[in-house]
Short mmCIF file of C-alpha atoms in Angstrom, two decimals:
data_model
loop_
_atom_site.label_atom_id
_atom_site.label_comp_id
_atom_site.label_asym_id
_atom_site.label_seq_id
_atom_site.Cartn_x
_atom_site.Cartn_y
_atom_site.Cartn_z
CA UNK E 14 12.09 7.54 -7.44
CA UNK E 15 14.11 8.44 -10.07
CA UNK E 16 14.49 10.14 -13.77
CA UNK E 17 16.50 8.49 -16.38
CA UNK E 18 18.13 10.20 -19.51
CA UNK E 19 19.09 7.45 -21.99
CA UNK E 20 20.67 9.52 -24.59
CA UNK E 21 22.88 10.90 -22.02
CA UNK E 22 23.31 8.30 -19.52
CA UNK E 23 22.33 9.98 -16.38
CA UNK E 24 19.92 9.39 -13.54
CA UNK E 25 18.02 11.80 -11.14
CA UNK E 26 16.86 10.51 -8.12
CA UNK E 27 14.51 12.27 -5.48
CA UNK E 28 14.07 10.41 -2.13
CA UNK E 29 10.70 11.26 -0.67
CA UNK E 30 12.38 10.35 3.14
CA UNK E 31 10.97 7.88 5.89
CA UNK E 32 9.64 4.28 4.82
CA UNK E 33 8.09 4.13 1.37
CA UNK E 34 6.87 1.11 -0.74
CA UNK E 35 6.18 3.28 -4.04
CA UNK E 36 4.29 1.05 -6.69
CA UNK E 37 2.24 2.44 -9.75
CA UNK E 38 3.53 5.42 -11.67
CA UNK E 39 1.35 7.95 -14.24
CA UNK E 40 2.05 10.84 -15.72
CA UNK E 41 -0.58 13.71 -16.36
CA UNK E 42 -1.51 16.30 -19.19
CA UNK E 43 1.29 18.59 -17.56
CA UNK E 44 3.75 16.15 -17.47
CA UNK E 45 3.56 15.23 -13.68
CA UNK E 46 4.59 12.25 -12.16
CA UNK E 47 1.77 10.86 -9.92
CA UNK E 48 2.77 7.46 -7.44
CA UNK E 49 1.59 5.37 -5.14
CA UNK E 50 2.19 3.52 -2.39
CA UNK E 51 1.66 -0.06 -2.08
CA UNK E 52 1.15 -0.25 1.81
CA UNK E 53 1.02 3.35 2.71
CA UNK E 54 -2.15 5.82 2.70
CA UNK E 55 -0.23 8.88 0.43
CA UNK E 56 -0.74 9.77 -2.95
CA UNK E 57 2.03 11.57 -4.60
CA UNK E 58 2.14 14.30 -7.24
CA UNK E 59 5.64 15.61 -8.61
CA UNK E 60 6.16 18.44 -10.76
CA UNK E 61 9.91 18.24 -12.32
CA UNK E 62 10.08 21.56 -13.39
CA UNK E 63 9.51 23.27 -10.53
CA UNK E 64 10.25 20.26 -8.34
CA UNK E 65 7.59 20.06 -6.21
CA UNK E 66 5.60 17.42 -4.69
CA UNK E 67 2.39 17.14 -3.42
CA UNK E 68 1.14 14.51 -1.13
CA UNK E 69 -2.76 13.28 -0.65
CA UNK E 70 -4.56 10.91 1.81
CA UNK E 71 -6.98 8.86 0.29
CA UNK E 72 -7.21 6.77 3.65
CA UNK E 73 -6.13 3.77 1.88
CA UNK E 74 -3.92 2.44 -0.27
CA UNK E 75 -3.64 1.54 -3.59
CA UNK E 76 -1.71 0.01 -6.19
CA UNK E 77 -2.19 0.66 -9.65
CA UNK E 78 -3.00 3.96 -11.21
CA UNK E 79 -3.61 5.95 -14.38
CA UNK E 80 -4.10 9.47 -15.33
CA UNK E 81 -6.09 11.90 -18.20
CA UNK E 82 -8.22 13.96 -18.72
CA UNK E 83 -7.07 16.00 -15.19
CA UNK E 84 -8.43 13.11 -13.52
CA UNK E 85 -6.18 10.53 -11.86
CA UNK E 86 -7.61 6.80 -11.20
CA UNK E 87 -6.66 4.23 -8.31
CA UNK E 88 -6.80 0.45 -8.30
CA UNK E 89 -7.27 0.46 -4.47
CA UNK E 90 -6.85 -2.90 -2.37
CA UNK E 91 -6.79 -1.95 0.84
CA UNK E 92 -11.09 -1.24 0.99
CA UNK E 93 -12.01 -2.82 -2.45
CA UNK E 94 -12.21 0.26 -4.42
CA UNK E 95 -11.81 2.21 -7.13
CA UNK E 96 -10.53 5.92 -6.96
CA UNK E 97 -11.70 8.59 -9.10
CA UNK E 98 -9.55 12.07 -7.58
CA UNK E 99 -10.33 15.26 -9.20
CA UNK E 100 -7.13 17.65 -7.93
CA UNK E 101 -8.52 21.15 -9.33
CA UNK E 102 -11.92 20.47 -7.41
CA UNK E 103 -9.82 19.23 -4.20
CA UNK E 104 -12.57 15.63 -4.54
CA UNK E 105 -11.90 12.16 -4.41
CA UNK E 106 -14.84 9.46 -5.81
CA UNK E 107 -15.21 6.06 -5.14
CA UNK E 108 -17.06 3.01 -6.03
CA UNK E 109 -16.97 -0.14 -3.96
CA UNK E 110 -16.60 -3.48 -5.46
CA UNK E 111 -18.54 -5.71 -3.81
CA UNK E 112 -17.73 -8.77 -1.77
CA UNK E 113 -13.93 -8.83 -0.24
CA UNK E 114 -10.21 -8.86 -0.94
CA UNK E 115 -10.68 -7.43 -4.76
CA UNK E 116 -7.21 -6.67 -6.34
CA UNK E 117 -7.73 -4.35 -9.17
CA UNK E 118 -4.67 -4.36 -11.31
CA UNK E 119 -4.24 -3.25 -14.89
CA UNK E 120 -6.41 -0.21 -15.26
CA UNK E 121 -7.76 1.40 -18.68
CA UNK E 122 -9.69 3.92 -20.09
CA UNK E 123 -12.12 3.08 -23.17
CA UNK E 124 -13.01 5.66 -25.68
CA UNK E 125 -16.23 6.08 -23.84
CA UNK E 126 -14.75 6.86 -20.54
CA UNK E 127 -15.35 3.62 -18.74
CA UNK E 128 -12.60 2.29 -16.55
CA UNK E 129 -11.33 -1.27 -17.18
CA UNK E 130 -9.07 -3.31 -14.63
CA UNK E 131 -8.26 -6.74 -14.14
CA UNK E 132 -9.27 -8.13 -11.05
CA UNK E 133 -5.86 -10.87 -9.90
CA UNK E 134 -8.03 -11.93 -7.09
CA UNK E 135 -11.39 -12.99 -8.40
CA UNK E 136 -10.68 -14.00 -11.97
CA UNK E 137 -12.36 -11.60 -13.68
CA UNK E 138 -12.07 -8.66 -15.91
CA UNK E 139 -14.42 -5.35 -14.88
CA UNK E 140 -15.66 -2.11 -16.34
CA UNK E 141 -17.17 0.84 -14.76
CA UNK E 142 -19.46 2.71 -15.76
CA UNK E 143 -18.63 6.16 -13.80
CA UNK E 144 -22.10 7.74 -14.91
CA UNK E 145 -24.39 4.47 -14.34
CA UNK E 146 -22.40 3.75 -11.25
CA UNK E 147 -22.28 0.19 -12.20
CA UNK E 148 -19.80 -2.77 -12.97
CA UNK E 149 -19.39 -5.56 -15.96
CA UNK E 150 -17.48 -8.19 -14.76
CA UNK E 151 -16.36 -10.71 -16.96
CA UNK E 152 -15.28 -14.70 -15.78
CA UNK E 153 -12.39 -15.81 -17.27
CA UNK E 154 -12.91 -19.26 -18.94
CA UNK E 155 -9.47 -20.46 -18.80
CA UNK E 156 -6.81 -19.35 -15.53
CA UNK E 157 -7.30 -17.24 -12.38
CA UNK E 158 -4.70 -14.78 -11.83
CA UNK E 159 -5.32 -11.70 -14.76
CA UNK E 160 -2.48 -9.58 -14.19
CA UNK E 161 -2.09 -6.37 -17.22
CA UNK E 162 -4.86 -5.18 -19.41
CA UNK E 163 -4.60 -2.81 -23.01
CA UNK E 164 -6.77 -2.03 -25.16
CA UNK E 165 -6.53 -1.90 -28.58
CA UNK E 166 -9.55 -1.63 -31.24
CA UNK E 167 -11.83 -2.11 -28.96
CA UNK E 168 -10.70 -5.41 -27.57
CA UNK E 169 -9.30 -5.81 -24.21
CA UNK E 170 -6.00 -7.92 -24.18
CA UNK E 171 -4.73 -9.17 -21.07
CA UNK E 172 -2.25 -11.58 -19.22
CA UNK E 173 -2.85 -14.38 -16.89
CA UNK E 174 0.06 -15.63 -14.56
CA UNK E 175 -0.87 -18.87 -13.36
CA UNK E 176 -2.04 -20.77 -16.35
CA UNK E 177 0.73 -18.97 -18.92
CA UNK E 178 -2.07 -17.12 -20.95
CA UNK E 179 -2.98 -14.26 -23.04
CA UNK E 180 -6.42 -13.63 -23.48
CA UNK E 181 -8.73 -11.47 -25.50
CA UNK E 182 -12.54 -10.51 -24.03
CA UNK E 183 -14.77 -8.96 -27.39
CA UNK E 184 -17.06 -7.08 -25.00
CA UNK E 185 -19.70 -6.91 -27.76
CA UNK E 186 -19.79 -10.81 -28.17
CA UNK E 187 -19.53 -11.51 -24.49
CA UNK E 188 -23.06 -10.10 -21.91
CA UNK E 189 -20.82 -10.01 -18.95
CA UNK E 190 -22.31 -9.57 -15.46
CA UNK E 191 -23.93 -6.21 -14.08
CA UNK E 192 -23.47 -4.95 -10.78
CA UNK E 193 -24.84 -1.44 -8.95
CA UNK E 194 -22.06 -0.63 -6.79
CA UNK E 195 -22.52 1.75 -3.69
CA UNK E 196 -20.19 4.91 -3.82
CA UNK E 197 -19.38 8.01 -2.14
CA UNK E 198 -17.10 11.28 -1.82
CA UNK E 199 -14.91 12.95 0.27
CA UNK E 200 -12.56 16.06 0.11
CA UNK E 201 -9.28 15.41 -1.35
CA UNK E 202 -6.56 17.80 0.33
CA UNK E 203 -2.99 18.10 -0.23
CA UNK E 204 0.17 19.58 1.08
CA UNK E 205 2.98 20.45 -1.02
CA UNK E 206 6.96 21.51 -0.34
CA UNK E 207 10.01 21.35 -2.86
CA UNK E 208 11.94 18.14 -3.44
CA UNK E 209 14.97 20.21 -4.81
CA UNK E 210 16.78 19.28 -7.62
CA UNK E 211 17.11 15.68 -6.59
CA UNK E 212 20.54 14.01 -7.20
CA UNK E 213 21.94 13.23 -11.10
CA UNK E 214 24.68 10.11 -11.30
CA UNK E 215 25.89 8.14 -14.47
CA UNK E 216 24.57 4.72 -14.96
CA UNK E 217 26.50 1.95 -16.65
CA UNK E 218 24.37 1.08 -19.48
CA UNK E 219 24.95 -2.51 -21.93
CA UNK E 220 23.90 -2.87 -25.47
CA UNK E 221 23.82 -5.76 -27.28
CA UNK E 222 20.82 -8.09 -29.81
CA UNK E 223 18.12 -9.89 -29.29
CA UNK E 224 18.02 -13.44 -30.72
CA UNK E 225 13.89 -13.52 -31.93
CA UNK E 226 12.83 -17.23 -32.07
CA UNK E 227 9.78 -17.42 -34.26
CA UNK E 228 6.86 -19.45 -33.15
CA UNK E 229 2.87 -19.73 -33.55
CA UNK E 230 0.82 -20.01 -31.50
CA UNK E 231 -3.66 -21.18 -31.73
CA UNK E 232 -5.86 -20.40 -29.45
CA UNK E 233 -6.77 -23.10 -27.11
CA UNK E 234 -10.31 -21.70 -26.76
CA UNK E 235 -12.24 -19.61 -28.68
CA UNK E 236 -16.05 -19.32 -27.85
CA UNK E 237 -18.11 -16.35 -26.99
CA UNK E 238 -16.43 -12.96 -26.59
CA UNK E 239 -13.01 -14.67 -25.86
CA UNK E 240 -10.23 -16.00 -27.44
CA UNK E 241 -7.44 -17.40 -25.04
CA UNK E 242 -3.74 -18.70 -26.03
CA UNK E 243 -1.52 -20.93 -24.51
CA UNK E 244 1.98 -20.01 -24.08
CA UNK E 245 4.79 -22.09 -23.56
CA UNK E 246 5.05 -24.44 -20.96
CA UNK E 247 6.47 -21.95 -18.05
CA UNK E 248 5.48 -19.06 -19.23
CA UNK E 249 3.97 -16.18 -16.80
CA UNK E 250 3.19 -12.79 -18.70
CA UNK E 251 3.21 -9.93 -16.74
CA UNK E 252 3.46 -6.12 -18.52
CA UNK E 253 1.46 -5.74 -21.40
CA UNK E 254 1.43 -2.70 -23.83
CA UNK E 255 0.20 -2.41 -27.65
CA UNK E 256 2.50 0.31 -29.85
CA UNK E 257 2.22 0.33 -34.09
CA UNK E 258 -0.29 -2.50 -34.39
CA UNK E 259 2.20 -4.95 -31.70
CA UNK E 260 1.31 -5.59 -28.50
CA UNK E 261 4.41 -6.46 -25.99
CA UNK E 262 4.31 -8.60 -23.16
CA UNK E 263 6.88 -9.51 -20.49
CA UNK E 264 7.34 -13.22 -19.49
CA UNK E 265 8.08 -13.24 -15.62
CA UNK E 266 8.47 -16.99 -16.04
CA UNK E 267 11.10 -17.47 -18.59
CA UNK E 268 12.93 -14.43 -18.52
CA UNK E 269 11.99 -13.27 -21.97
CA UNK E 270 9.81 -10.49 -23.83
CA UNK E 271 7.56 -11.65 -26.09
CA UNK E 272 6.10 -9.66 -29.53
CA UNK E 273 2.90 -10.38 -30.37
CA UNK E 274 1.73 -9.16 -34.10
CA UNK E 275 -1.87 -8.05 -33.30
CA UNK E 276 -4.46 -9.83 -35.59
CA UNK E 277 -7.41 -8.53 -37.55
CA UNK E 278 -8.19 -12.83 -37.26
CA UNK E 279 -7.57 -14.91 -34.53
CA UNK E 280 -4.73 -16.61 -35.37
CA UNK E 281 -1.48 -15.06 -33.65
CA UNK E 282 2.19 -15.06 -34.89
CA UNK E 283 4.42 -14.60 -31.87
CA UNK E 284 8.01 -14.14 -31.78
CA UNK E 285 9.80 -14.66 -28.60
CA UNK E 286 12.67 -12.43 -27.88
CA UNK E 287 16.00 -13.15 -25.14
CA UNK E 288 18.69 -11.26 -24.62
CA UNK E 289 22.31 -13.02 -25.56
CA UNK E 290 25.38 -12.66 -23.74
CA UNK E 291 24.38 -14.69 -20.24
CA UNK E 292 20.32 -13.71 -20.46
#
């Protein structure tokens, strides 16, 4: 994994050794990077200013995963799960989601603590309750691969590959499904050694414009809690994140990154954005 420095054009790289898959990436109150593995068991904690990382088990492995608070959350595949690990209390929760093969992608924290994920597998969005011990699900009415969530006043925006969407659940309009889910605990242990400095090289770096094509686009469903639009054709958004009242996106599909002005209505202006020069 590595470190890069923009302004000055350098990047640090720290290999961790032996086969690693790394996937999701957080970074905690201290400024620690925390990863995971895609296919492997570890979790990984590293501290750049003292450069030292810290590995933990969880016994299976997981994909996305977010941090605050001192707590760090896992969107775990490999036993339909989600992670709660609590470092300074050496404790790992979990709460089963029931049936099989749940992907929980996405994650996000409300203002009231619940965790929110998209689920790429089943179609759904979810919430849990960490208190209650219990799960919202919500169906989505149009496509069945969610991919990113954000939320942003107290909407959840996501993504959806398959069908070319972007989607908005109101969870006050919309009753959603209620689930108890069984749960459990287990100690959470780590060992830790130094990485070292890690290894700084300069990276070639291109500048150039974007060419913004302007372009509206209506919903192509809007009943209940939800409001769903239709991309172009061959679209697949990906990466979502909302910064200054915009909400970003990253179309997989057609190469392009896509602006989306958020809306106090439900009508949507969207520029679309492509790089020139060969993009």
């Amino acid at each position: 994994f590595g470190r890069l420095d923009p302004a000055a054009g350098k990047v640090t790289r720290w290999a961790l050794g032996g086969d690693q898959n790394l996937a999701g990436l957080a970074f905690d109150q201290q400024g620690r990077v925390w990863l995971t593995q895609f296919f492997g068991l570890e979790v990984y904690r590293f501290d750049p200013a003292s450069n030292e990382l810290c590995t933990y088990d969880t016994g299976a492995p997981s994909y996305y995963i977010l941090a605050r608070d001192g707590l760090v959350w896992l969107g775990n595949w490999g036993e339909d799960r989600i992670y709660r690990l609590d470092p300074d209390r050496g404790r790992a929760t979990w709460w089963r989601i029931p049936g099989a093969n749940a992907t929980p992608v996405g994650l996000a924290l409300d203002a009231s603590g619940h965790l929110w994920w998209a689920d790429s597998s089943r179609a759904m969005l979810a919430r849990l309750d960490p208190a209650l011990g219990t799960m919202v699900t919500y169906a989505l009415p149009v496509g069945t691969t969610p991919q990113m969530i954000t939320l942003r006043h107290s909407r959840v925006w996501y993504t959806e590959k398959d069908q070319g969407t972007l989607g908005v659940l109101n969870p006050a309009l919309e009753a959603g499904t209620t689930t108890s889910l069984a749960s459990g605990s287990q100690p959470l242990e780590s060992t830790c050694r130094s990485l070292g400095g890690g290894t700084t090289a300069t990276v070639e770096r291109e500048t150039g414009t974007l060419d913004w094509v302007e372009g509206a686009v209506e919903p192509i469903l809007d009943a209940g809690g939800f409001a769903v639009y239709q991309l172009p054709a061959g679209s697949s958004p990906y990466g979502l994140a909302g910064s200054a009242g915009v909400l970003w996106t990253a179309d997989r599909g057609r190469m392009k990154l896509l602006r989306l002005q958020l809306p106090e209505v439900e009508t949507v202006f969207l520029p679309l954005a492509q790089w020139r020069a060969g993009r």
